[in-house]
Coordinates of C-alpha atoms in Angstrom, one line a residue:
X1 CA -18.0 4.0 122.3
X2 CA -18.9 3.4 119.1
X3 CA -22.3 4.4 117.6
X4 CA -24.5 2.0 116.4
X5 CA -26.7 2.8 113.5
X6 CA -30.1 3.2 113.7
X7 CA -33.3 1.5 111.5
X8 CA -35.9 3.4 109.6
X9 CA -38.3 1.8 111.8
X10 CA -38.1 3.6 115.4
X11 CA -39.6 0.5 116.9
X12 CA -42.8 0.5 119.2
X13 CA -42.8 1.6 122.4
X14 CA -43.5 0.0 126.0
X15 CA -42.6 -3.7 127.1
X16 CA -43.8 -6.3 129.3
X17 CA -44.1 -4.5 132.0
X18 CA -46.8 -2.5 131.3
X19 CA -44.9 0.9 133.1
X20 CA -44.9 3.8 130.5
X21 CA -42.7 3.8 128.5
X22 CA -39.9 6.5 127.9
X23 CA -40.1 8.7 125.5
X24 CA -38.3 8.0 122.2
X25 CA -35.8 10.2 119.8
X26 CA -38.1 11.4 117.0
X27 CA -40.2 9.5 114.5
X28 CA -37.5 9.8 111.3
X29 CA -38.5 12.0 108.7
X30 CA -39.2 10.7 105.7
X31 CA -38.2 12.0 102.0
X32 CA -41.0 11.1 100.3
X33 CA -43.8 12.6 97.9
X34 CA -45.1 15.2 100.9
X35 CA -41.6 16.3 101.4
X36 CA -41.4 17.1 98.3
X37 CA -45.1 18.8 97.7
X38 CA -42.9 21.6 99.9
X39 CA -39.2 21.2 100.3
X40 CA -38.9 24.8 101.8
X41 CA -42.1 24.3 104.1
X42 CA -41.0 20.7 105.2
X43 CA -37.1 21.7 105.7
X44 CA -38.5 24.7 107.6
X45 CA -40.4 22.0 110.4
X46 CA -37.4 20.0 110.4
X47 CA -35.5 23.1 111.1
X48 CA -37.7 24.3 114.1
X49 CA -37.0 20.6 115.9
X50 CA -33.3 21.0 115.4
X51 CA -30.5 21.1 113.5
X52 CA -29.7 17.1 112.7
X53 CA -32.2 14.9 112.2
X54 CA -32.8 11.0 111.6
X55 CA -34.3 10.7 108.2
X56 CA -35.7 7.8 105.5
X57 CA -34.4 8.5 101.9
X58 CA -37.0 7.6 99.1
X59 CA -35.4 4.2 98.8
X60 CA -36.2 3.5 102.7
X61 CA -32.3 3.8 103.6
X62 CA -32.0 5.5 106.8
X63 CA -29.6 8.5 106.4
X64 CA -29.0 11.8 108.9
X65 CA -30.0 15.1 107.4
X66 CA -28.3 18.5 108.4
X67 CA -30.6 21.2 108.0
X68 CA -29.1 24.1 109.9
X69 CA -27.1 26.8 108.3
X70 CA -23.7 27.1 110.8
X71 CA -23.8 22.8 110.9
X72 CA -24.2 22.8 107.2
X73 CA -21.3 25.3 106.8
X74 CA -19.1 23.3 109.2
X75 CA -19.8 20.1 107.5
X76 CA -19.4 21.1 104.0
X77 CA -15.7 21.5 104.9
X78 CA -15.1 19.2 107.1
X79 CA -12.8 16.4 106.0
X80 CA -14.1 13.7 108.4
X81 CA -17.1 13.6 106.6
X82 CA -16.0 11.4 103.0
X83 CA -17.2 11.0 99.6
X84 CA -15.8 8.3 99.2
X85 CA -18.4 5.2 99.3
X86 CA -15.8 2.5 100.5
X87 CA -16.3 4.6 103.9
X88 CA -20.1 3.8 103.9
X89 CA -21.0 1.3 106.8
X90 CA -23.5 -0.3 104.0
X91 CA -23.4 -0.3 100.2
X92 CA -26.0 0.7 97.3
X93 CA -28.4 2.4 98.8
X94 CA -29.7 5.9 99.3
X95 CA -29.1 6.7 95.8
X96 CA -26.0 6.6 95.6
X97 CA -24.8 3.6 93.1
X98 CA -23.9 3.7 89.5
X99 CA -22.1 1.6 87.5
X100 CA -18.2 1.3 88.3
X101 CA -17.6 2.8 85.0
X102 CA -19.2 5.7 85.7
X103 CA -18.0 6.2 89.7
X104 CA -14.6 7.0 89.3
X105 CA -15.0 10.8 89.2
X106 CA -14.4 13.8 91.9
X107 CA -17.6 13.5 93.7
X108 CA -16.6 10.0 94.7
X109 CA -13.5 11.4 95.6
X110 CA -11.6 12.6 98.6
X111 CA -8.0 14.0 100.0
X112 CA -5.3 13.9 96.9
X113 CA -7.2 11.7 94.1
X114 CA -10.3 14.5 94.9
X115 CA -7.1 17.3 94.1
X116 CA -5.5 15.7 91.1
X117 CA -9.0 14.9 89.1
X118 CA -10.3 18.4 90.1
X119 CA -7.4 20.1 88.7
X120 CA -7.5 18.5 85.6
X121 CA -11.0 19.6 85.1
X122 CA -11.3 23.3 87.0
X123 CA -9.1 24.4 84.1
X124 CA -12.6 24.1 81.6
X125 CA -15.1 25.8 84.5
X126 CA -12.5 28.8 85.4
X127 CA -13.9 32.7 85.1
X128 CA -10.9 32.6 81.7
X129 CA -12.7 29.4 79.8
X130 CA -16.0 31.2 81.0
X131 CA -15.0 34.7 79.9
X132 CA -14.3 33.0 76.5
X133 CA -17.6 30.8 76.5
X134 CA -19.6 33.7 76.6
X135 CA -20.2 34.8 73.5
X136 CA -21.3 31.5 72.6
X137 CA -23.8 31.3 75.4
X138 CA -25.0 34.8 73.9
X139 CA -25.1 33.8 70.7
X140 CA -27.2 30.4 71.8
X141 CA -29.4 32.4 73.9
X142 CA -30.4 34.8 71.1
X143 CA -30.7 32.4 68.6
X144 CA -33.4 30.2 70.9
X145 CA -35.3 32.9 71.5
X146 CA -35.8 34.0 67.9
X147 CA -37.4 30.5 67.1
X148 CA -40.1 32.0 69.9
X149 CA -40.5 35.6 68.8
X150 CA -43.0 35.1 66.3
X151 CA -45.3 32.8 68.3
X152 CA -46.3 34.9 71.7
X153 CA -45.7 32.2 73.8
X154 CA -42.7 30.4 75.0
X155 CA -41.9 27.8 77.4
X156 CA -38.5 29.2 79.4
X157 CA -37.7 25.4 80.4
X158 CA -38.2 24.0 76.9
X159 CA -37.5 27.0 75.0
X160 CA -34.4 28.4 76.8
X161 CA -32.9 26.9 79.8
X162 CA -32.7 23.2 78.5
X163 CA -31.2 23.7 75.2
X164 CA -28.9 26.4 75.8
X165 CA -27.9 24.5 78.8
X166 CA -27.0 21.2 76.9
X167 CA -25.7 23.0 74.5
X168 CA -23.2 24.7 76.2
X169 CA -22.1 21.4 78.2
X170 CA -21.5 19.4 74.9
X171 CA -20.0 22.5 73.4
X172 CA -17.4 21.7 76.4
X173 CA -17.2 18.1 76.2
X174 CA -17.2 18.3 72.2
X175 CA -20.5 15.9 71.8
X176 CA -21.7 16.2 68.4
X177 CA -24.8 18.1 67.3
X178 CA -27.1 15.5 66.1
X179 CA -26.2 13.5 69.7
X180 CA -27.1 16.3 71.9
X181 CA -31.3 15.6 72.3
X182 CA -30.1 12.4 73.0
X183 CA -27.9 13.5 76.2
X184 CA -30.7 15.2 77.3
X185 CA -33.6 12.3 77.1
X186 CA -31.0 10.4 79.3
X187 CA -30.1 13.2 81.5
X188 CA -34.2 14.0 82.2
X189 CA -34.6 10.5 82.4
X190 CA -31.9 9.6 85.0
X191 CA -33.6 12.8 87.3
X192 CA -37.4 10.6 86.9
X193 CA -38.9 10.2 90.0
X194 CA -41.9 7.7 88.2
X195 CA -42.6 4.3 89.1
X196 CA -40.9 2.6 86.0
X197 CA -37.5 5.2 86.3
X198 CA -35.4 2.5 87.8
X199 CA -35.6 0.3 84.5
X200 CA -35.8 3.5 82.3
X201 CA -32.5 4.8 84.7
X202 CA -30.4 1.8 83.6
X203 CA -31.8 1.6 80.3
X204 CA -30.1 5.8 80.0
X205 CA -27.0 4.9 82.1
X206 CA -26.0 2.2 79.8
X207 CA -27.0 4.4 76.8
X208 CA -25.2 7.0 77.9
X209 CA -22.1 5.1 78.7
X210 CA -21.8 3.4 75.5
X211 CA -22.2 6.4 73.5
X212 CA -19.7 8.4 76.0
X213 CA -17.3 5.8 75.2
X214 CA -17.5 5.8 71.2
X215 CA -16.6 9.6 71.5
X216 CA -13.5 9.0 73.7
X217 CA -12.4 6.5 70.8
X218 CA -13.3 9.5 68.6
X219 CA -11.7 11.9 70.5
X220 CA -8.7 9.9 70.8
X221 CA -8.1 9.1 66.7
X222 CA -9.4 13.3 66.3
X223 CA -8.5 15.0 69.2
X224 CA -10.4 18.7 69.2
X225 CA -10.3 21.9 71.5
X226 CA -12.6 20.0 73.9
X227 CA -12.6 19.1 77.4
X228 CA -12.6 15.1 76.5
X229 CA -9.7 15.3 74.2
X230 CA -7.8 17.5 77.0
X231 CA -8.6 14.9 79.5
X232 CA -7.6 12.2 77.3
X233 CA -3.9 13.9 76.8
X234 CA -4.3 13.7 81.0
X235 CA -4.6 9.9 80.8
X236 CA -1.6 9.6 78.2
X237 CA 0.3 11.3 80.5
X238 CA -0.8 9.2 83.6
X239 CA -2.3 11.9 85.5
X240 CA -6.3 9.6 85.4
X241 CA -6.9 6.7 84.7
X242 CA -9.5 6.0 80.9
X243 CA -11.9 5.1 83.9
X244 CA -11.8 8.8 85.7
X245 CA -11.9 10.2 81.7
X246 CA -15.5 8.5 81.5
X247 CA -16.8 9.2 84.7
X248 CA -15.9 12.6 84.5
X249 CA -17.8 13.2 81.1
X250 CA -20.9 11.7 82.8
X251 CA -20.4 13.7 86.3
X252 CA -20.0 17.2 84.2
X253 CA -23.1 16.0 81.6
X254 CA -25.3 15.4 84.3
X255 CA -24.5 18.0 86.8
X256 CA -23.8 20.8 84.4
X257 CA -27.4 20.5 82.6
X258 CA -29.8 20.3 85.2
X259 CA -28.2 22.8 87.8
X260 CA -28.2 25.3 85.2
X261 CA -31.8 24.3 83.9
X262 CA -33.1 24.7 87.8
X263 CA -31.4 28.0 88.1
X264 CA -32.8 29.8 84.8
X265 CA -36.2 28.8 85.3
X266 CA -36.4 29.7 89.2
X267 CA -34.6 33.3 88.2
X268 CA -37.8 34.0 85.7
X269 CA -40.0 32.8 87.9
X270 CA -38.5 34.8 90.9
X271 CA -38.4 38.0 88.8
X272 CA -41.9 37.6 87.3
X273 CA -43.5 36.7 90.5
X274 CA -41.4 39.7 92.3
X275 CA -42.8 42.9 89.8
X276 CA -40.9 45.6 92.4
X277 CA -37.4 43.5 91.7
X278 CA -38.4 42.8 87.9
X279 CA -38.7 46.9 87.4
X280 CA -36.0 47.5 89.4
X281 CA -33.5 44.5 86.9
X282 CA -35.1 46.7 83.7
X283 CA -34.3 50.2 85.3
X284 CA -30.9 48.9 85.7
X285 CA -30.9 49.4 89.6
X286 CA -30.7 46.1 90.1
X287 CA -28.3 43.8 88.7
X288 CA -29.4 40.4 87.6
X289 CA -25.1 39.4 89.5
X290 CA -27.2 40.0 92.9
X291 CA -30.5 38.5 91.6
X292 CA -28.8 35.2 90.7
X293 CA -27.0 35.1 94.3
X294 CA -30.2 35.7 95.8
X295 CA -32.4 32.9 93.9
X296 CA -29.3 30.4 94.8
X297 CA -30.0 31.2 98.3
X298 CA -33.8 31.4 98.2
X299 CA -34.2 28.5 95.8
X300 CA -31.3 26.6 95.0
X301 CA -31.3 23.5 91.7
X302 CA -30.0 21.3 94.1
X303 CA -31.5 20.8 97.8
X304 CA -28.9 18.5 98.7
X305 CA -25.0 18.0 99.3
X306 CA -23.6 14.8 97.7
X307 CA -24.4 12.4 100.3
X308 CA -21.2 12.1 102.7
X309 CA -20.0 9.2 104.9
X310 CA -18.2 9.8 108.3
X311 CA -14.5 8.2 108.8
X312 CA -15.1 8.9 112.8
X313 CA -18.6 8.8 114.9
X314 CA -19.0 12.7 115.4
X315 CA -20.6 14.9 117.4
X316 CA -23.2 17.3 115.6
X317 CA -25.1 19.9 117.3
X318 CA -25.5 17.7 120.4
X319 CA -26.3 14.6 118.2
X320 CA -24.2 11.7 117.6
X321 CA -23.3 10.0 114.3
X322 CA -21.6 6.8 113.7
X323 CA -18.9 6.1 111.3
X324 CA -20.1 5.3 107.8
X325 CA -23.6 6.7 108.2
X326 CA -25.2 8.3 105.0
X327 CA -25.0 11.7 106.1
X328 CA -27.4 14.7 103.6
X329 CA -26.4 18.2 104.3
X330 CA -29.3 20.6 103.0
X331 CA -28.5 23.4 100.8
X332 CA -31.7 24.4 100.8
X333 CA -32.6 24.2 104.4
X334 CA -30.0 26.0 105.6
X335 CA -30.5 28.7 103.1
X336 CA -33.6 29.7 104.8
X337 CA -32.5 29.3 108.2
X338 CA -33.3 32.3 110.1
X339 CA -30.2 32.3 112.9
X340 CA -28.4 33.5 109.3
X341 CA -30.9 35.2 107.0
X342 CA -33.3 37.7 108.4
X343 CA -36.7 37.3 106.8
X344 CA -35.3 34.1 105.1
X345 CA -38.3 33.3 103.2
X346 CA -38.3 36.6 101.6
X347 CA -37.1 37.0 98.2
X348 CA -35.0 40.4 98.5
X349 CA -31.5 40.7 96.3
X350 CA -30.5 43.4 98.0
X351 CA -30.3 41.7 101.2
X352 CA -27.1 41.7 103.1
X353 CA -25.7 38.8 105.4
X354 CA -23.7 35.2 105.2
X355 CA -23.2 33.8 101.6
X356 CA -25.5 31.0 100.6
X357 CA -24.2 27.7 100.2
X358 CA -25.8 26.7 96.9
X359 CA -22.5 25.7 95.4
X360 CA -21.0 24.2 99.0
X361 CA -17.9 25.1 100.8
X362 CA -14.3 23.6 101.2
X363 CA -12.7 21.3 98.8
X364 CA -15.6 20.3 96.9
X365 CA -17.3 23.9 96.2
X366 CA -19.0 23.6 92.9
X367 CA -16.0 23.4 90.0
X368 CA -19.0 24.8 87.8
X369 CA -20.3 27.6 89.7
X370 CA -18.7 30.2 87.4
X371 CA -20.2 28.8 84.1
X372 CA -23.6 28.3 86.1
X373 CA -23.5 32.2 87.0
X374 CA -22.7 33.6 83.5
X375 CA -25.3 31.4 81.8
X376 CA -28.0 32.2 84.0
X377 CA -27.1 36.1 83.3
X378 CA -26.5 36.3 80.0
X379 CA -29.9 33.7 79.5
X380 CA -32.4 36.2 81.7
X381 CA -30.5 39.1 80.5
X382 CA -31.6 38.3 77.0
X383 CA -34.9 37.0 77.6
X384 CA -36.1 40.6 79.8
X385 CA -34.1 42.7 76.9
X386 CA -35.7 40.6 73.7
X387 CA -39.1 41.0 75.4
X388 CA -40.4 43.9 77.7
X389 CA -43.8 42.5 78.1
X390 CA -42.9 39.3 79.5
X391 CA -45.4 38.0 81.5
X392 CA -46.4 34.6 83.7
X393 CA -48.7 32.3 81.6
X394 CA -49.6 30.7 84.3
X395 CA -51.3 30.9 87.9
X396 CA -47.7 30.3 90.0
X397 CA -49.6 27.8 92.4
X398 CA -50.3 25.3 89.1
X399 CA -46.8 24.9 88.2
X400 CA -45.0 21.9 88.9
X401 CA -41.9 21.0 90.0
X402 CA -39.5 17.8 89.6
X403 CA -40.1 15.1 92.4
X404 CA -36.5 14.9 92.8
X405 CA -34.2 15.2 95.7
X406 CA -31.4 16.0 93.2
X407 CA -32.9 18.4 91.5
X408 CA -35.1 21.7 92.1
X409 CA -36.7 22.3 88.5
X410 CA -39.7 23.6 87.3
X411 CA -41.0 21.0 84.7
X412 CA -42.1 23.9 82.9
X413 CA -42.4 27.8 82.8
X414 CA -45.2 28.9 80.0
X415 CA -45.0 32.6 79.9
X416 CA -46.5 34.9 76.8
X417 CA -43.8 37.2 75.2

């Protein structure tokens, strides 16, 4: 029998009858400005209830959130449960619509047009593209923080993680440098959560796509050592479609910056908040390789899975979900579940056990995750070398993070050097 979806609004209990009334599934949980105050505290509650739950996404779509670690894990590679939006039971909601021309990429993607678009681009993220990028990343790293040596203070967002990180991305995609504060304005402002972000949102995605499709045309008359011009010799030879070549720029833009932005600022934070582990990285006992898996586990840039749609009601820990139901799985709550991580709110790197699920699992497992690992080294690596003093500038409980579901980011990191 098929399932039938449910509302956002449980409905009120009782009838005519005046009997008592059953009781009820759960009130949904909503994803809104409290969840966000504390994603980890929230996720945990969630957690204790059960491992699926009926939720409300900030736009008041229903959706079904899987918070526990095993469910997570099974999902994540489960090929029942689609990218692909022409599976969803209901259209443009839950965050999940952009323009055509910018849709056409691997994370709307399943089966053999999810194979043939990730090969074309897994090429640019492997550990032998990495291995060669990283002398660049050094180079950008060390260069930043000499514009911050002289003034005491820095700002690791500001200073460090955004810049190198958008630099290294349009490095790959071959963006020009007087264009590249401009990918970044429209990046920050397509991860707003303020009250005028859905005009500012369109106002970037239309930005962004015209300018991403004057550099095609300029990669196309010029063609460089460059992702985009590789790609482009991939639609001359009928392997994507120019439609795939532009969403694929935006989906690497977007995804490559802020991850990476999320993950150098929480690895500071852990480390300088964590003085034992900090010592430990300096002493060279602990390696900043096992730090990095740690902070992906503990906090992860991204709390959520690209939403998924089932192609079959299934059955998930006991709880039923229809066919075409927005379907969240939760990086970050089933990091910190404690049927797989001992202790799981405890930042420890040397801490044995299942491997996190920061990047996912199966088919779509992060293309990036190798680039994301080396900058967030090599970045740290040079920041704790270039500066032994290194200290928090400010009380940890007054820094602020993103209101985003997409994106786990301090908004800044003010530390004196």
């Amino acid at each position: 029998m098929a399932v039938e979806p449910f509302t956002a609004d449980p409905g009120r209990p009782g009838g005519a009858t005046g009997r008592r009334p059953c009781p009820g599934p759960p009130a949904p949980a909503h994803l809104d400005e409290d969840f966000l105050a504390d994603p980890h505290g929230a996720c945990a509650a969630l957690r204790g209830r059960g491992a699926v739950h009926r939720a409300v996404a900030p736009d008041a779509a229903p959706v079904w959130l899987i918070t526990g670690y095993e469910q997570v894990r099974a999902a994540a590679a489960d090929t029942r449960l689609a990218l692909d939006k022409r599976h969803a039971r209901s259209r443009g909601t839950a965050g999940d619509s952009l323009p055509p021309e910018l849709d056409a990429h691997l994370l709307n993607a399943d089966g053999a047009d999810h194979a043939r678009l990730r090969r074309l681009v897994a090429p640019a993220f492997g550990p032998r593209r990495t291995d060669l990028l990283r002398g660049r990343i050094r180079q950008t790293a060390d260069s930043l923080l000499d514009r911050v040596e002289s003034r005491g203070r820095a700002d690791v967002v500001a200073d460090l993680a955004a810049p190198l990180s958008i630099t290294v991305i349009c490095d790959l995609l071959g963006v020009p440098a007087d264009r590249r504060v401009d990918f970044r304005a429209w990046t920050d402002t397509l991860l707003s959560p303020d009250p005028g972000a859905p005009r500012r949102s369109r106002e970037a995605m239309r930005a962004m796509h015209g300018f991403l499709t004057e550099l095609i045309a300029l990669k196309r008359a010029a063609p460089a050592d460059d992702l985009l011009s590789e790609l482009l010799g991939a639609v001359r030879d009928g392997q994507a479609a120019e439609r795939e070549l532009l969403a694929t720029a935006f989906l690497v833009l977007f995804a490559g910056y802020h991850n990476t932005v999320g993950l150098v600022s929480s690895t500071v934070l852990a480390l300088l908040t964590h003085p034992r582990q900090l010592a430990a990285v300096r002493a060279g006992s602990l390696g900043l390789g096992a730090v990095t898996e740690e902070v992906l586990r503990w906090n992860p840039p991204a709390m959520l899975a690209v939403r998924r749609f089932p192609t079959e009601d299934l059955d998930v820990a006991g709880t039923r979900i229809g066919a075409g139901d927005r379907v969240w799985l939760s990086w970050a709550a089933a990091n910190r579940d404690p049927g797989a991580f001992p202790d799981p709110d405890t930042f420890d790197p040397a801490r044995q056990g299942p491997p996190h699920l920061a990047f996912g699992r199966g088919p779509h497992f992060c293309v990036g995750a190798a680039l994301a690992r080396a900058e967030n080294e090599i970045a740290v690596g040079a920041l704790l070398r270039r500066f032994p003093r290194l200290a928090l500038d400010a009380e940890p409980e007054r820094l602020t993070w993103r209101r985003s579901l997409r994106s786990r980011c301090l908004t800044a990191l003010p530390v004196s050097v």
